[in-house]
Short mmCIF file of N, CA, C and O in Angstrom, two decimals:
data_model
loop_
_atom_site.label_atom_id
_atom_site.label_comp_id
_atom_site.label_asym_id
_atom_site.label_seq_id
_atom_site.Cartn_x
_atom_site.Cartn_y
_atom_site.Cartn_z
N MET A 728 76.39 74.24 162.03
CA MET A 728 77.27 75.50 162.23
C MET A 728 77.52 76.27 161.37
O MET A 728 77.58 77.28 161.29
N ARG A 729 77.64 75.15 160.07
CA ARG A 729 78.52 75.97 158.97
C ARG A 729 77.14 77.31 158.53
O ARG A 729 77.41 78.00 158.05
N PHE A 730 75.74 76.41 158.13
CA PHE A 730 74.83 77.29 157.99
C PHE A 730 74.66 78.64 158.87
O PHE A 730 74.72 79.43 158.28
N GLN A 731 74.82 78.68 160.06
CA GLN A 731 75.11 79.64 160.90
C GLN A 731 76.01 80.62 160.26
O GLN A 731 75.83 81.93 160.24
N LEU A 732 77.38 80.24 160.49
CA LEU A 732 78.77 80.76 160.07
C LEU A 732 78.77 81.38 158.07
O LEU A 732 78.29 82.82 157.71
N GLY A 733 77.61 80.79 157.29
CA GLY A 733 77.35 81.18 156.09
C GLY A 733 76.56 82.46 156.38
O GLY A 733 76.62 83.49 155.38
N ARG A 734 75.64 82.22 156.76
CA ARG A 734 74.27 83.06 157.01
C ARG A 734 74.94 84.94 157.95
O ARG A 734 74.71 85.82 156.91
N GLN A 735 76.10 84.76 158.70
CA GLN A 735 76.56 85.18 159.56
C GLN A 735 77.84 86.18 158.38
O GLN A 735 77.89 87.88 158.54
N LEU A 736 78.20 85.69 157.62
CA LEU A 736 79.25 86.05 156.50
C LEU A 736 79.70 85.80 155.63
O LEU A 736 79.87 87.38 154.67
N LEU A 737 79.17 84.80 154.67
CA LEU A 737 79.07 85.00 153.39
C LEU A 737 78.35 86.08 152.52
O LEU A 737 77.22 86.50 152.72
N ASP A 738 79.06 86.25 151.75
CA ASP A 738 78.42 87.55 150.69
C ASP A 738 78.19 88.84 151.33
O ASP A 738 77.56 89.88 150.63
N ARG A 739 78.69 89.07 152.35
CA ARG A 739 78.47 90.36 153.28
C ARG A 739 80.04 91.41 152.63
O ARG A 739 80.73 90.88 152.18
N GLN A 740 79.88 92.22 152.72
CA GLN A 740 80.45 93.27 152.11
C GLN A 740 81.82 94.13 153.28
O GLN A 740 81.47 93.68 154.47
N LEU A 741 82.60 93.64 152.89
CA LEU A 741 83.89 94.20 153.59
C LEU A 741 84.21 95.70 153.58
O LEU A 741 84.27 96.10 152.95
N VAL A 742 84.59 96.10 154.81
CA VAL A 742 84.67 97.50 154.97
C VAL A 742 85.68 97.69 155.77
O VAL A 742 86.20 96.92 157.05
N ASP A 743 87.04 98.46 155.13
CA ASP A 743 87.95 98.84 156.14
C ASP A 743 88.18 99.71 156.97
O ASP A 743 86.90 100.07 157.28
N VAL A 744 88.81 99.87 158.05
CA VAL A 744 89.04 101.02 158.89
C VAL A 744 88.42 102.05 158.78
O VAL A 744 87.79 102.74 159.58
N ASP A 745 88.89 102.70 157.53
CA ASP A 745 88.56 104.12 157.07
C ASP A 745 86.75 104.38 156.22
O ASP A 745 86.52 104.99 156.15
N GLY A 746 86.48 102.79 156.69
CA GLY A 746 84.91 102.99 155.83
C GLY A 746 84.74 102.87 154.24
O GLY A 746 84.07 102.82 153.51
N ARG A 747 85.92 102.41 153.64
CA ARG A 747 85.99 101.97 152.23
C ARG A 747 86.16 100.32 151.95
O ARG A 747 86.02 99.33 153.07
N LEU A 748 84.89 100.53 150.94
CA LEU A 748 84.70 99.32 150.34
C LEU A 748 85.65 98.38 149.78
O LEU A 748 86.48 99.10 148.81
N VAL A 749 85.92 97.24 150.25
CA VAL A 749 86.79 96.06 149.55
C VAL A 749 86.41 95.58 148.81
O VAL A 749 87.24 94.93 148.23
N GLY A 750 85.11 94.78 149.17
CA GLY A 750 85.07 93.54 148.54
C GLY A 750 83.75 92.86 149.11
O GLY A 750 82.95 93.63 150.12
N LYS A 751 83.45 91.73 148.55
CA LYS A 751 82.46 91.29 149.53
C LYS A 751 82.98 89.44 149.70
O LYS A 751 83.92 88.63 149.18
N VAL A 752 82.71 88.90 150.98
CA VAL A 752 83.08 87.31 151.52
C VAL A 752 82.43 86.51 150.68
O VAL A 752 81.25 86.37 150.77
N ASP A 753 83.64 85.84 149.60
CA ASP A 753 82.98 85.06 149.01
C ASP A 753 83.05 83.40 149.50
O ASP A 753 82.31 82.48 149.07
N ASP A 754 84.24 83.41 150.50
CA ASP A 754 84.26 82.12 151.03
C ASP A 754 84.52 82.04 152.36
O ASP A 754 85.34 83.25 152.69
N ILE A 755 84.94 81.13 153.11
CA ILE A 755 85.48 80.81 154.90
C ILE A 755 86.46 79.75 154.70
O ILE A 755 86.02 78.84 154.25
N GLU A 756 87.52 80.06 155.12
CA GLU A 756 88.27 79.14 155.31
C GLU A 756 88.83 78.44 157.23
O GLU A 756 89.00 79.59 157.85
N PHE A 757 88.83 77.42 157.07
CA PHE A 757 88.55 76.82 158.69
C PHE A 757 90.46 76.16 158.57
O PHE A 757 90.59 76.13 158.06
N ASP A 758 90.28 76.46 160.08
CA ASP A 758 91.52 75.58 160.66
C ASP A 758 90.95 74.66 161.88
O ASP A 758 90.38 75.23 162.46
N LEU A 759 92.18 74.19 162.81
CA LEU A 759 91.74 73.46 163.57
C LEU A 759 92.53 73.80 164.66
O LEU A 759 93.86 73.99 164.58
N ASP A 760 92.45 74.22 165.97
CA ASP A 760 93.36 74.82 167.25
C ASP A 760 94.09 73.45 167.66
O ASP A 760 93.99 72.27 167.01
N ASP A 761 94.94 73.56 168.51
CA ASP A 761 95.50 72.76 169.13
C ASP A 761 94.39 71.33 169.90
O ASP A 761 94.96 70.32 169.66
N ASP A 762 93.66 71.75 170.24
CA ASP A 762 92.37 70.85 170.57
C ASP A 762 91.53 70.34 169.76
O ASP A 762 90.58 69.54 169.65
N GLN A 763 92.19 70.28 168.58
CA GLN A 763 90.78 70.26 167.05
C GLN A 763 89.62 70.55 166.90
O GLN A 763 88.53 69.59 166.70
N VAL A 764 89.77 72.14 167.68
CA VAL A 764 88.65 72.79 167.46
C VAL A 764 88.65 73.46 166.17
O VAL A 764 89.11 74.32 166.07
N PRO A 765 87.38 73.51 165.15
CA PRO A 765 87.38 74.24 164.33
C PRO A 765 87.38 76.22 164.86
O PRO A 765 86.43 76.12 165.46
N TYR A 766 87.75 76.58 164.10
CA TYR A 766 87.71 78.39 164.10
C TYR A 766 87.99 78.69 162.22
O TYR A 766 88.28 78.14 161.87
N VAL A 767 87.80 79.82 162.34
CA VAL A 767 87.50 80.47 161.07
C VAL A 767 89.01 81.07 161.13
O VAL A 767 89.53 81.90 162.25
N ARG A 768 89.13 80.77 159.88
CA ARG A 768 90.90 81.08 159.73
C ARG A 768 91.01 82.09 158.95
O ARG A 768 91.89 83.62 159.19
N THR A 769 90.48 82.11 157.92
CA THR A 769 90.98 83.14 156.69
C THR A 769 89.28 83.03 156.13
O THR A 769 88.60 82.60 155.50
N LEU A 770 89.31 84.87 155.40
CA LEU A 770 88.10 84.80 154.67
C LEU A 770 88.50 85.04 153.47
O LEU A 770 89.41 85.85 153.19
N LEU A 771 88.02 84.40 152.07
CA LEU A 771 88.47 84.36 151.10
C LEU A 771 87.52 85.03 149.96
O LEU A 771 86.50 85.32 150.22
N VAL A 772 87.94 85.91 149.20
CA VAL A 772 87.63 87.26 148.46
C VAL A 772 87.92 87.15 146.64
O VAL A 772 89.02 87.08 146.61
N GLY A 773 87.24 86.99 146.04
CA GLY A 773 87.62 87.09 144.57
C GLY A 773 86.67 86.16 143.73
O GLY A 773 86.25 85.38 143.96
N PRO A 774 87.06 86.20 142.65
CA PRO A 774 86.19 85.20 141.78
C PRO A 774 86.49 83.93 142.02
O PRO A 774 86.17 82.70 141.53
N GLY A 775 88.02 83.65 142.36
CA GLY A 775 88.66 82.31 142.23
C GLY A 775 87.67 81.90 143.28
O GLY A 775 87.57 80.38 143.57
N ALA A 776 88.08 82.56 144.62
CA ALA A 776 86.47 81.86 145.62
C ALA A 776 85.36 81.66 145.40
O ALA A 776 85.15 80.58 145.83
N LEU A 777 84.76 83.00 145.01
CA LEU A 777 83.61 82.59 144.23
C LEU A 777 83.16 81.27 143.65
O LEU A 777 82.41 80.62 143.49
N GLY A 778 84.00 81.32 142.53
CA GLY A 778 83.72 80.22 141.67
C GLY A 778 83.95 78.55 142.12
O GLY A 778 83.29 78.18 141.66
N GLU A 779 84.77 78.53 143.13
CA GLU A 779 84.85 77.59 143.81
C GLU A 779 83.81 77.40 144.60
O GLU A 779 83.20 75.98 144.73
N ARG A 780 83.61 78.20 145.15
CA ARG A 780 82.56 77.71 146.49
C ARG A 780 80.70 77.72 145.30
O ARG A 780 80.27 77.00 145.72
N VAL A 781 80.82 78.25 144.16
CA VAL A 781 79.40 77.33 143.12
C VAL A 781 79.93 76.55 142.66
O VAL A 781 78.94 75.87 142.63
N GLY A 782 80.75 76.23 142.29
CA GLY A 782 81.35 74.86 141.80
C GLY A 782 80.28 74.88 140.49
O GLY A 782 79.51 75.60 139.88
N GLY A 783 80.33 73.34 139.91
CA GLY A 783 79.72 73.34 138.69
C GLY A 783 80.19 73.63 137.41
O GLY A 783 81.43 74.66 137.30
N ARG A 784 79.64 74.62 136.58
CA ARG A 784 79.90 74.68 134.94
C ARG A 784 79.77 76.18 135.49
O ARG A 784 81.00 76.88 134.84
N LEU A 785 79.25 76.97 136.10
CA LEU A 785 79.02 78.20 136.87
C LEU A 785 80.24 78.63 137.45
O LEU A 785 80.50 79.71 136.82
N GLY A 786 80.42 77.84 138.23
CA GLY A 786 81.77 78.18 138.83
C GLY A 786 82.90 78.46 138.01
O GLY A 786 83.58 79.30 137.97
N ARG A 787 83.46 77.28 137.15
CA ARG A 787 83.99 76.85 136.20
C ARG A 787 84.27 78.37 134.94
O ARG A 787 84.97 78.96 134.87
N LEU A 788 83.05 78.83 134.58
CA LEU A 788 82.61 80.05 133.74
C LEU A 788 83.64 81.38 134.80
O LEU A 788 83.72 82.24 134.21
N LEU A 789 83.21 81.59 135.98
CA LEU A 789 83.52 82.54 136.53
C LEU A 789 84.97 82.73 136.75
O LEU A 789 85.55 84.00 136.61
N ILE A 790 85.64 81.62 136.83
CA ILE A 790 86.94 81.60 136.84
C ILE A 790 87.71 81.73 135.83
O ILE A 790 88.81 82.64 135.72
N LEU A 791 87.11 80.98 134.67
CA LEU A 791 87.41 81.41 133.43
C LEU A 791 87.61 82.69 132.81
O LEU A 791 88.11 83.20 132.21
N ALA A 792 86.62 83.15 133.44
CA ALA A 792 86.04 84.89 132.74
C ALA A 792 87.32 85.93 133.63
O ALA A 792 88.21 86.50 133.11
N ALA A 793 87.47 85.61 134.85
CA ALA A 793 88.48 86.20 135.61
C ALA A 793 90.00 86.31 134.98
O ALA A 793 90.81 86.82 134.98
N GLU A 794 90.01 84.66 134.74
CA GLU A 794 91.53 84.66 134.24
C GLU A 794 91.69 85.28 132.94
O GLU A 794 92.89 85.40 132.65
N ARG A 795 90.74 85.63 131.89
CA ARG A 795 91.02 86.14 130.74
C ARG A 795 91.56 87.51 131.34
O ARG A 795 91.92 87.94 130.04
N LEU A 796 91.12 88.21 132.46
CA LEU A 796 91.98 89.19 132.84
C LEU A 796 93.22 89.63 133.15
O LEU A 796 93.57 90.71 133.58
N VAL A 797 93.29 88.76 133.62
CA VAL A 797 94.93 88.97 134.66
C VAL A 797 95.80 88.27 133.67
O VAL A 797 95.61 86.99 132.66
N THR A 798 97.14 88.21 133.82
CA THR A 798 98.37 87.62 133.40
C THR A 798 98.85 86.57 134.44
O THR A 798 99.17 85.56 134.13
N ASP A 799 98.18 86.61 135.94
CA ASP A 799 99.05 85.78 136.76
C ASP A 799 97.66 84.75 136.99
O ASP A 799 96.66 85.09 137.54
N ARG A 800 97.88 83.40 136.37
CA ARG A 800 97.22 82.48 136.32
C ARG A 800 97.75 81.03 137.21
O ARG A 800 98.87 81.07 137.56
N PRO A 801 96.46 80.12 138.22
CA PRO A 801 95.32 80.26 137.92
C PRO A 801 95.12 81.59 139.06
O PRO A 801 95.91 82.00 139.75
N VAL A 802 93.81 82.45 138.89
CA VAL A 802 93.21 83.37 139.50
C VAL A 802 92.84 82.81 141.04
O VAL A 802 92.36 81.57 140.88
N THR A 803 93.54 82.88 142.11
CA THR A 803 92.89 82.74 143.59
C THR A 803 93.05 83.70 144.29
O THR A 803 92.85 84.55 144.18
N ALA A 804 92.20 83.07 145.29
CA ALA A 804 91.38 83.40 146.36
C ALA A 804 92.67 84.42 146.80
O ALA A 804 93.55 84.15 147.19
N LEU A 805 91.53 85.72 147.01
CA LEU A 805 92.29 86.61 148.35
C LEU A 805 91.85 86.26 149.78
O LEU A 805 91.16 86.28 149.92
N ARG A 806 93.46 86.06 150.37
CA ARG A 806 93.05 85.64 151.88
C ARG A 806 93.03 86.69 152.82
O ARG A 806 93.96 87.54 152.90
N ILE A 807 91.99 87.17 153.69
CA ILE A 807 91.75 88.03 154.54
C ILE A 807 92.31 87.31 156.00
O ILE A 807 91.09 86.66 156.46
N PRO A 808 92.94 87.03 156.70
CA PRO A 808 93.11 86.80 158.20
C PRO A 808 91.48 87.31 158.68
O PRO A 808 91.44 88.40 159.11
N PHE A 809 91.29 86.35 159.59
CA PHE A 809 90.04 86.63 159.99
C PHE A 809 90.30 87.45 161.90
O PHE A 809 89.45 88.06 162.06
N HIS A 810 91.43 87.71 161.96
CA HIS A 810 91.91 88.60 162.76
C HIS A 810 91.90 89.93 162.86
O HIS A 810 91.71 90.34 164.11
N LEU A 811 91.65 90.16 161.24
CA LEU A 811 91.36 91.69 160.93
C LEU A 811 89.89 92.15 161.23
O LEU A 811 89.60 93.35 160.85
N VAL A 812 89.21 90.79 161.79
CA VAL A 812 87.94 91.45 161.75
C VAL A 812 87.28 92.20 162.90
O VAL A 812 87.81 91.65 163.81
N THR A 813 87.05 93.25 162.89
CA THR A 813 86.57 93.60 163.93
C THR A 813 84.84 93.26 164.45
O THR A 813 84.71 93.52 165.90
N ARG A 814 83.88 93.42 163.65
CA ARG A 814 82.78 93.05 163.92
C ARG A 814 82.15 92.92 162.74
O ARG A 814 82.66 92.91 161.83
N VAL A 815 80.98 91.98 162.89
CA VAL A 815 80.13 91.70 162.45
C VAL A 815 78.54 92.19 162.00
O VAL A 815 78.19 92.24 163.18
N ASP A 816 78.27 92.94 161.04
CA ASP A 816 76.88 93.20 161.26
C ASP A 816 76.02 93.37 160.06
O ASP A 816 76.53 91.80 159.50
N SER A 817 75.57 94.10 159.59
CA SER A 817 75.40 93.92 158.08
C SER A 817 76.44 93.73 156.83
O SER A 817 76.37 93.70 155.87
N ALA A 818 78.03 94.62 157.38
CA ALA A 818 78.95 94.26 156.76
C ALA A 818 80.11 93.71 158.02
O ALA A 818 79.46 93.56 159.11
N VAL A 819 80.93 93.35 157.18
CA VAL A 819 82.09 93.01 157.88
C VAL A 819 83.50 93.92 157.92
O VAL A 819 83.75 93.91 156.82
N TRP A 820 83.34 94.09 159.30
CA TRP A 820 84.17 95.80 159.39
C TRP A 820 85.58 94.82 159.85
O TRP A 820 86.00 94.09 160.36
N LEU A 821 86.78 95.44 159.22
CA LEU A 821 88.17 95.15 158.99
C LEU A 821 89.06 96.12 160.13
O LEU A 821 88.39 97.45 160.08
N SER A 822 90.04 95.99 160.84
CA SER A 822 91.01 96.83 161.85
C SER A 822 91.91 97.36 160.77
O SER A 822 92.85 97.87 160.68
N ALA A 823 92.04 96.65 159.26
CA ALA A 823 92.82 97.53 158.47
C ALA A 823 92.83 97.96 157.21
O ALA A 823 91.50 98.48 157.17
N ARG A 824 93.53 98.91 156.58
CA ARG A 824 93.16 99.82 155.63
C ARG A 824 93.14 99.03 154.32
O ARG A 824 94.00 97.90 154.27
N ALA A 825 92.53 99.26 153.79
CA ALA A 825 92.22 98.99 151.97
C ALA A 825 93.88 98.59 151.38
O ALA A 825 93.98 97.60 150.81
N ASP A 826 94.17 99.72 151.64
CA ASP A 826 95.95 99.29 151.18
C ASP A 826 96.57 98.67 151.61
O ASP A 826 97.78 98.21 150.85
N GLU A 827 96.30 97.77 152.91
CA GLU A 827 97.18 97.13 153.56
C GLU A 827 96.78 95.26 153.18
O GLU A 827 97.48 94.95 153.73
N LEU A 828 96.10 95.35 152.95
CA LEU A 828 95.17 93.96 152.10
C LEU A 828 95.49 93.74 150.68
O LEU A 828 96.20 94.72 149.57
N PRO A 829 95.83 92.69 150.60
CA PRO A 829 96.29 92.07 149.01
C PRO A 829 95.47 92.64 148.12
O PRO A 829 94.06 92.88 148.65
N GLU A 830 95.82 93.08 147.11
CA GLU A 830 94.80 93.91 145.85
C GLU A 830 94.63 92.29 145.03
O GLU A 830 95.38 91.75 144.45
N SER A 831 93.20 92.35 144.06
CA SER A 831 93.12 91.11 143.28
C SER A 831 93.51 91.60 141.98
O SER A 831 93.46 92.87 141.60
N PRO A 832 93.96 90.81 141.53
CA PRO A 832 94.28 90.90 140.52
C PRO A 832 92.77 91.77 139.03
O PRO A 832 93.43 92.21 138.26
N VAL A 833 92.33 90.79 139.77
CA VAL A 833 90.97 91.42 138.35
C VAL A 833 90.28 93.00 138.85
O VAL A 833 90.28 93.28 137.84
N GLU A 834 90.32 92.81 140.00
CA GLU A 834 89.73 94.66 140.33
C GLU A 834 91.41 95.61 139.96
O GLU A 834 90.63 96.41 139.55
N GLU A 835 92.22 94.93 140.18
CA GLU A 835 93.45 95.62 139.28
C GLU A 835 93.48 96.32 138.10
O GLU A 835 93.07 97.34 137.66
N TRP A 836 93.06 94.74 137.12
CA TRP A 836 92.94 95.00 135.47
C TRP A 836 91.52 96.04 135.42
O TRP A 836 92.15 97.14 134.74
N LEU A 837 90.85 95.44 135.99
CA LEU A 837 89.48 96.69 135.67
C LEU A 837 89.45 97.99 136.44
O LEU A 837 89.24 99.03 135.27
N ARG A 838 90.47 98.48 137.34
CA ARG A 838 90.50 99.97 137.71
C ARG A 838 91.31 100.47 136.39
O ARG A 838 91.01 101.34 136.06
N ARG A 839 92.26 99.63 136.23
CA ARG A 839 93.61 100.41 135.10
C ARG A 839 92.71 100.45 133.86
O ARG A 839 93.18 101.51 133.38
N HIS A 840 92.09 99.22 133.33
CA HIS A 840 91.67 99.41 131.97
C HIS A 840 89.80 100.15 132.06
O HIS A 840 89.52 100.08 130.41
N LEU A 841 89.24 100.05 133.26
CA LEU A 841 87.86 100.73 133.06
C LEU A 841 87.82 101.63 133.89
O LEU A 841 87.43 102.81 132.95
N ILE A 842 87.71 101.83 134.97
CA ILE A 842 86.93 102.57 135.74
C ILE A 842 88.16 103.99 135.77
O ILE A 842 87.53 105.09 135.48
N ASP A 843 89.58 103.63 135.57
CA ASP A 843 90.68 105.06 135.34
C ASP A 843 90.02 105.84 134.13
O ASP A 843 90.38 106.94 133.96
N ARG A 844 89.35 105.16 133.16
CA ARG A 844 89.49 105.89 132.19
C ARG A 844 87.93 106.69 131.71
O ARG A 844 87.76 107.14 130.88
N ILE A 845 87.27 106.03 132.78
CA ILE A 845 85.88 107.31 133.30
C ILE A 845 85.90 108.41 133.29
O ILE A 845 87.04 108.69 134.48
N PRO A 846 85.57 109.27 132.44
CA PRO A 846 85.38 111.05 133.42
C PRO A 846 85.13 111.10 134.38
O PRO A 846 83.74 110.50 134.77
N GLY A 847 85.72 111.89 135.40
CA GLY A 847 85.06 112.06 136.46
C GLY A 847 85.54 111.09 137.38
O GLY A 847 84.98 111.28 138.79
N SER A 848 85.98 110.05 137.40
CA SER A 848 86.64 108.75 137.98
C SER A 848 87.16 108.92 139.19
O SER A 848 87.85 108.89 140.31
N GLY A 849 87.80 110.33 138.81
CA GLY A 849 89.03 110.99 140.09
C GLY A 849 90.28 110.83 139.48
O GLY A 849 91.36 110.75 140.40
N HIS A 850 90.85 109.94 138.68
CA HIS A 850 92.21 109.17 138.37
C HIS A 850 92.44 109.82 136.88
O HIS A 850 91.58 110.06 135.93
N ALA A 851 93.60 110.08 137.00
CA ALA A 851 94.27 110.46 135.32
C ALA A 851 94.20 109.70 134.16
O ALA A 851 94.04 108.27 134.68
N SER A 852 93.40 109.90 132.95
CA SER A 852 93.34 108.71 132.18
C SER A 852 94.95 108.08 131.44
O SER A 852 95.76 109.33 131.70
N GLY A 853 94.96 107.34 131.28
CA GLY A 853 95.85 106.39 130.92
C GLY A 853 95.59 105.45 129.93
O GLY A 853 96.04 105.37 128.63
#
């Protein structure tokens, strides 16, 4: 069963209700219902989730690299409740807008210090 879910969800692009790219599914969190049947509770996104999934030295390196970019440590996964998923095809489509979802501290840092400074990025330089 995990293999099937992994193929359907892991590493798929997350797309908000407006068609904006949000990130990629890096891991899945399960829970048990009242009858002890497992179900997908949350999609985990970000270097914290990816590093945990990869594991070993490479996983720790991913997490350490992300932690060098943020002030809030440790870097944790962003959690997107599965009930926000409306469909899964080549991407995972959400019923929420990107600005209604939690923001990744790493992506915020990259946007502020890198993307916003690129001429023509559509943002004022700062």
